């Protein structure tokens, strides 16, 4: 649907939409004005925690190849990867900490611990997904080009494998990120339509994927196996499990952010003339929060506040909890839906939708 067709918005006048935009702009301005030492301390401590977790995981794996050590080391490494990808990498690449002018914690320089390049992610995610959130044909995160996640997508024969493909994506999420749009680029290359920039991007993507494979499955296992208490094989398999833990968790959080009941999908009908207020409305209607305490929120990279993140993608993630209180007040004032629910409920709704849409409409 177009944003102008949303039945939950029919009570809003143009003045209401402008007023909504002004109030949401005011929240942004206030947070920007009070960013400072507390926020900087938060991100530095988070980075220190993540590095400590990674070191701890590798030390445990090096100390012993017994089953308990293998499980503990792999789980700790998986947790370290979750924190790096979610609360640090994703948010740093959004520019949430650019105001600090620290060259090591800047959107232009951070490269995350994942097979996909930060440069490509900043285009597919920061631009395509956040600007065109849930717009069919524009936001490539809507089904990733092969899943059917809304009835607005016509059913195709391959959608019968919706559940299987979604499960495979969950297990190998980092490779889904790395390979996004790769098919089109390779077709252009083989057909002679790839320009110099496209060829450079392909080299960058294959180079990053190669480095990640060497790091995870050759270099760090070889280093770990130098310890008399570890073996190369146990280190490799622990890294495999750590990556799967990270992949499954991130995919689950992503699904809960845009595909539970209540998260709307849109067409590009009104996109060219979309006002700032309408853009805000699309972010609110197209996103869903998770009811989370501080620990769960941290583990999601504060994407439990998906609505607020989409309204303010470049504001520090540690501020989203306080922002959420005010955004919800604005939604109540304008009688707007504010989709949120327990993690397991949101997750189950998403998989139910994926299963249902694997079959054509009756």
mmCIF file with all atom_site columns, N, CA and C in Angstrom, residues 139-170:
data_model
loop_
_atom_site.group_PDB
_atom_site.id
_atom_site.type_symbol
_atom_site.label_atom_id
_atom_site.label_alt_id
_atom_site.label_comp_id
_atom_site.label_asym_id
_atom_site.label_entity_id
_atom_site.label_seq_id
_atom_site.pdbx_PDB_ins_code
_atom_site.Cartn_x
_atom_site.Cartn_y
_atom_site.Cartn_z
_atom_site.occupancy
_atom_site.B_iso_or_equiv
_atom_site.pdbx_formal_charge
_atom_site.auth_seq_id
_atom_site.auth_comp_id
_atom_site.auth_asym_id
_atom_site.auth_atom_id
_atom_site.pdbx_PDB_model_num
ATOM 1  N N  . UNK A 1 139 ? 13.321 -1.539  -1.131 1.00 0.00 ? 139 UNK A N  1
ATOM 2  C CA . UNK A 1 139 ? 14.019 -2.048  0.045  1.00 0.00 ? 139 UNK A CA 1
ATOM 3  C C  . UNK A 1 139 ? 14.314 -3.527  -0.187 1.00 0.00 ? 139 UNK A C  1
ATOM 4  N N  . UNK A 1 140 ? 15.584 -3.826  -0.485 1.00 0.00 ? 140 UNK A N  1
ATOM 5  C CA . UNK A 1 140 ? 15.930 -5.214  -0.818 1.00 0.00 ? 140 UNK A CA 1
ATOM 6  C C  . UNK A 1 140 ? 15.939 -6.127  0.404  1.00 0.00 ? 140 UNK A C  1
ATOM 7  N N  . UNK A 1 141 ? 15.771 -5.568  1.592  1.00 0.00 ? 141 UNK A N  1
ATOM 8  C CA . UNK A 1 141 ? 15.652 -6.404  2.789  1.00 0.00 ? 141 UNK A CA 1
ATOM 9  C C  . UNK A 1 141 ? 14.266 -7.043  2.901  1.00 0.00 ? 141 UNK A C  1
ATOM 10 N N  . UNK A 1 142 ? 13.315 -6.598  2.095  1.00 0.00 ? 142 UNK A N  1
ATOM 11 C CA . UNK A 1 142 ? 11.982 -7.210  2.088  1.00 0.00 ? 142 UNK A CA 1
ATOM 12 C C  . UNK A 1 142 ? 12.060 -8.509  1.284  1.00 0.00 ? 142 UNK A C  1
ATOM 13 N N  . UNK A 1 143 ? 12.355 -9.588  1.988  1.00 0.00 ? 143 UNK A N  1
ATOM 14 C CA . UNK A 1 143 ? 12.446 -10.890 1.334  1.00 0.00 ? 143 UNK A CA 1
ATOM 15 C C  . UNK A 1 143 ? 13.789 -11.202 0.725  1.00 0.00 ? 143 UNK A C  1
ATOM 16 N N  . UNK A 1 144 ? 14.712 -10.230 0.725  1.00 0.00 ? 144 UNK A N  1
ATOM 17 C CA . UNK A 1 144 ? 16.072 -10.444 0.212  1.00 0.00 ? 144 UNK A CA 1
ATOM 18 C C  . UNK A 1 144 ? 16.100 -10.984 -1.219 1.00 0.00 ? 144 UNK A C  1
ATOM 19 N N  . UNK A 1 145 ? 15.038 -10.741 -1.957 1.00 0.00 ? 145 UNK A N  1
ATOM 20 C CA . UNK A 1 145 ? 15.008 -11.148 -3.349 1.00 0.00 ? 145 UNK A CA 1
ATOM 21 C C  . UNK A 1 145 ? 14.523 -12.562 -3.593 1.00 0.00 ? 145 UNK A C  1
ATOM 22 N N  . UNK A 1 146 ? 14.296 -13.355 -2.523 1.00 0.00 ? 146 UNK A N  1
ATOM 23 C CA . UNK A 1 146 ? 13.843 -14.731 -2.753 1.00 0.00 ? 146 UNK A CA 1
ATOM 24 C C  . UNK A 1 146 ? 12.763 -15.189 -1.768 1.00 0.00 ? 146 UNK A C  1
ATOM 25 N N  . UNK A 1 147 ? 12.613 -14.522 -0.621 1.00 0.00 ? 147 UNK A N  1
ATOM 26 C CA . UNK A 1 147 ? 11.565 -14.904 0.324  1.00 0.00 ? 147 UNK A CA 1
ATOM 27 C C  . UNK A 1 147 ? 10.286 -14.122 0.046  1.00 0.00 ? 147 UNK A C  1
ATOM 28 N N  . UNK A 1 148 ? 9.158  -14.748 0.265  1.00 0.00 ? 148 UNK A N  1
ATOM 29 C CA . UNK A 1 148 ? 7.874  -14.059 0.185  1.00 0.00 ? 148 UNK A CA 1
ATOM 30 C C  . UNK A 1 148 ? 7.427  -13.752 1.609  1.00 0.00 ? 148 UNK A C  1
ATOM 31 N N  . UNK A 1 149 ? 7.351  -12.454 1.941  1.00 0.00 ? 149 UNK A N  1
ATOM 32 C CA . UNK A 1 149 ? 7.046  -12.051 3.313  1.00 0.00 ? 149 UNK A CA 1
ATOM 33 C C  . UNK A 1 149 ? 5.797  -11.185 3.402  1.00 0.00 ? 149 UNK A C  1
ATOM 34 N N  . UNK A 1 150 ? 5.150  -10.930 2.270  1.00 0.00 ? 150 UNK A N  1
ATOM 35 C CA . UNK A 1 150 ? 3.906  -10.165 2.254  1.00 0.00 ? 150 UNK A CA 1
ATOM 36 C C  . UNK A 1 150 ? 3.045  -10.635 1.089  1.00 0.00 ? 150 UNK A C  1
ATOM 37 N N  . UNK A 1 151 ? 1.733  -10.564 1.250  1.00 0.00 ? 151 UNK A N  1
ATOM 38 C CA . UNK A 1 151 ? 0.826  -10.968 0.172  1.00 0.00 ? 151 UNK A CA 1
ATOM 39 C C  . UNK A 1 151 ? 0.908  -10.025 -1.018 1.00 0.00 ? 151 UNK A C  1
ATOM 40 N N  . UNK A 1 152 ? 1.514  -8.859  -0.832 1.00 0.00 ? 152 UNK A N  1
ATOM 41 C CA . UNK A 1 152 ? 1.701  -7.939  -1.953 1.00 0.00 ? 152 UNK A CA 1
ATOM 42 C C  . UNK A 1 152 ? 2.724  -8.467  -2.950 1.00 0.00 ? 152 UNK A C  1
ATOM 43 N N  . UNK A 1 153 ? 3.538  -9.439  -2.542 1.00 0.00 ? 153 UNK A N  1
ATOM 44 C CA . UNK A 1 153 ? 4.468  -10.086 -3.460 1.00 0.00 ? 153 UNK A CA 1
ATOM 45 C C  . UNK A 1 153 ? 3.741  -11.227 -4.172 1.00 0.00 ? 153 UNK A C  1
ATOM 46 N N  . UNK A 1 154 ? 3.755  -11.264 -5.496 1.00 0.00 ? 154 UNK A N  1
ATOM 47 C CA . UNK A 1 154 ? 3.100  -12.373 -6.202 1.00 0.00 ? 154 UNK A CA 1
ATOM 48 C C  . UNK A 1 154 ? 3.775  -13.700 -5.870 1.00 0.00 ? 154 UNK A C  1
ATOM 49 N N  . UNK A 1 155 ? 2.979  -14.752 -5.769 1.00 0.00 ? 155 UNK A N  1
ATOM 50 C CA . UNK A 1 155 ? 3.531  -16.062 -5.440 1.00 0.00 ? 155 UNK A CA 1
ATOM 51 C C  . UNK A 1 155 ? 4.242  -16.655 -6.650 1.00 0.00 ? 155 UNK A C  1
ATOM 52 N N  . UNK A 1 156 ? 5.428  -17.204 -6.425 1.00 0.00 ? 156 UNK A N  1
ATOM 53 C CA . UNK A 1 156 ? 6.194  -17.905 -7.449 1.00 0.00 ? 156 UNK A CA 1
ATOM 54 C C  . UNK A 1 156 ? 6.481  -19.330 -6.950 1.00 0.00 ? 156 UNK A C  1
ATOM 55 N N  . UNK A 1 157 ? 6.778  -20.221 -7.869 1.00 0.00 ? 157 UNK A N  1
ATOM 56 C CA . UNK A 1 157 ? 6.972  -21.623 -7.498 1.00 0.00 ? 157 UNK A CA 1
ATOM 57 C C  . UNK A 1 157 ? 8.068  -21.804 -6.450 1.00 0.00 ? 157 UNK A C  1
ATOM 58 N N  . UNK A 1 158 ? 9.131  -20.995 -6.530 1.00 0.00 ? 158 UNK A N  1
ATOM 59 C CA . UNK A 1 158 ? 10.226 -21.183 -5.577 1.00 0.00 ? 158 UNK A CA 1
ATOM 60 C C  . UNK A 1 158 ? 9.832  -20.797 -4.154 1.00 0.00 ? 158 UNK A C  1
ATOM 61 N N  . UNK A 1 159 ? 8.713  -20.086 -3.996 1.00 0.00 ? 159 UNK A N  1
ATOM 62 C CA . UNK A 1 159 ? 8.280  -19.704 -2.650 1.00 0.00 ? 159 UNK A CA 1
ATOM 63 C C  . UNK A 1 159 ? 7.814  -20.906 -1.831 1.00 0.00 ? 159 UNK A C  1
ATOM 64 N N  . UNK A 1 160 ? 7.613  -22.052 -2.480 1.00 0.00 ? 160 UNK A N  1
ATOM 65 C CA . UNK A 1 160 ? 7.260  -23.258 -1.741 1.00 0.00 ? 160 UNK A CA 1
ATOM 66 C C  . UNK A 1 160 ? 8.380  -23.619 -0.763 1.00 0.00 ? 160 UNK A C  1
ATOM 67 N N  . UNK A 1 161 ? 9.588  -23.130 -1.059 1.00 0.00 ? 161 UNK A N  1
ATOM 68 C CA . UNK A 1 161 ? 10.752 -23.385 -0.194 1.00 0.00 ? 161 UNK A CA 1
ATOM 69 C C  . UNK A 1 161 ? 10.998 -22.237 0.780  1.00 0.00 ? 161 UNK A C  1
ATOM 70 N N  . UNK A 1 162 ? 9.988  -21.415 1.013  1.00 0.00 ? 162 UNK A N  1
ATOM 71 C CA . UNK A 1 162 ? 10.124 -20.262 1.905  1.00 0.00 ? 162 UNK A CA 1
ATOM 72 C C  . UNK A 1 162 ? 10.769 -20.625 3.247  1.00 0.00 ? 162 UNK A C  1
ATOM 73 N N  . UNK A 1 163 ? 10.237 -21.651 3.900  1.00 0.00 ? 163 UNK A N  1
ATOM 74 C CA . UNK A 1 163 ? 10.744 -22.038 5.217  1.00 0.00 ? 163 UNK A CA 1
ATOM 75 C C  . UNK A 1 163 ? 12.185 -22.529 5.141  1.00 0.00 ? 163 UNK A C  1
ATOM 76 N N  . UNK A 1 164 ? 12.478 -23.347 4.145  1.00 0.00 ? 164 UNK A N  1
ATOM 77 C CA . UNK A 1 164 ? 13.833 -23.869 3.991  1.00 0.00 ? 164 UNK A CA 1
ATOM 78 C C  . UNK A 1 164 ? 14.819 -22.741 3.727  1.00 0.00 ? 164 UNK A C  1
ATOM 79 N N  . UNK A 1 165 ? 14.479 -21.845 2.808  1.00 0.00 ? 165 UNK A N  1
ATOM 80 C CA . UNK A 1 165 ? 15.382 -20.754 2.463  1.00 0.00 ? 165 UNK A CA 1
ATOM 81 C C  . UNK A 1 165 ? 15.582 -19.803 3.640  1.00 0.00 ? 165 UNK A C  1
ATOM 82 N N  . UNK A 1 166 ? 14.521 -19.561 4.395  1.00 0.00 ? 166 UNK A N  1
ATOM 83 C CA . UNK A 1 166 ? 14.644 -18.694 5.561  1.00 0.00 ? 166 UNK A CA 1
ATOM 84 C C  . UNK A 1 166 ? 15.539 -19.333 6.618  1.00 0.00 ? 166 UNK A C  1
ATOM 85 N N  . UNK A 1 167 ? 15.420 -20.643 6.788  1.00 0.00 ? 167 UNK A N  1
ATOM 86 C CA . UNK A 1 167 ? 16.265 -21.349 7.751  1.00 0.00 ? 167 UNK A CA 1
ATOM 87 C C  . UNK A 1 167 ? 17.730 -21.312 7.328  1.00 0.00 ? 167 UNK A C  1
ATOM 88 N N  . UNK A 1 168 ? 17.982 -21.498 6.026  1.00 0.00 ? 168 UNK A N  1
ATOM 89 C CA . UNK A 1 168 ? 19.356 -21.444 5.526  1.00 0.00 ? 168 UNK A CA 1
ATOM 90 C C  . UNK A 1 168 ? 19.937 -20.045 5.685  1.00 0.00 ? 168 UNK A C  1
ATOM 91 N N  . UNK A 1 169 ? 19.118 -19.027 5.424  1.00 0.00 ? 169 UNK A N  1
ATOM 92 C CA . UNK A 1 169 ? 19.576 -17.652 5.610  1.00 0.00 ? 169 UNK A CA 1
ATOM 93 C C  . UNK A 1 169 ? 19.919 -17.397 7.074  1.00 0.00 ? 169 UNK A C  1
ATOM 94 N N  . UNK A 1 170 ? 19.122 -17.928 7.971  1.00 0.00 ? 170 UNK A N  1
ATOM 95 C CA . UNK A 1 170 ? 19.378 -17.740 9.401  1.00 0.00 ? 170 UNK A CA 1
ATOM 96 C C  . UNK A 1 170 ? 20.714 -18.364 9.802  1.00 0.00 ? 170 UNK A C  1
#
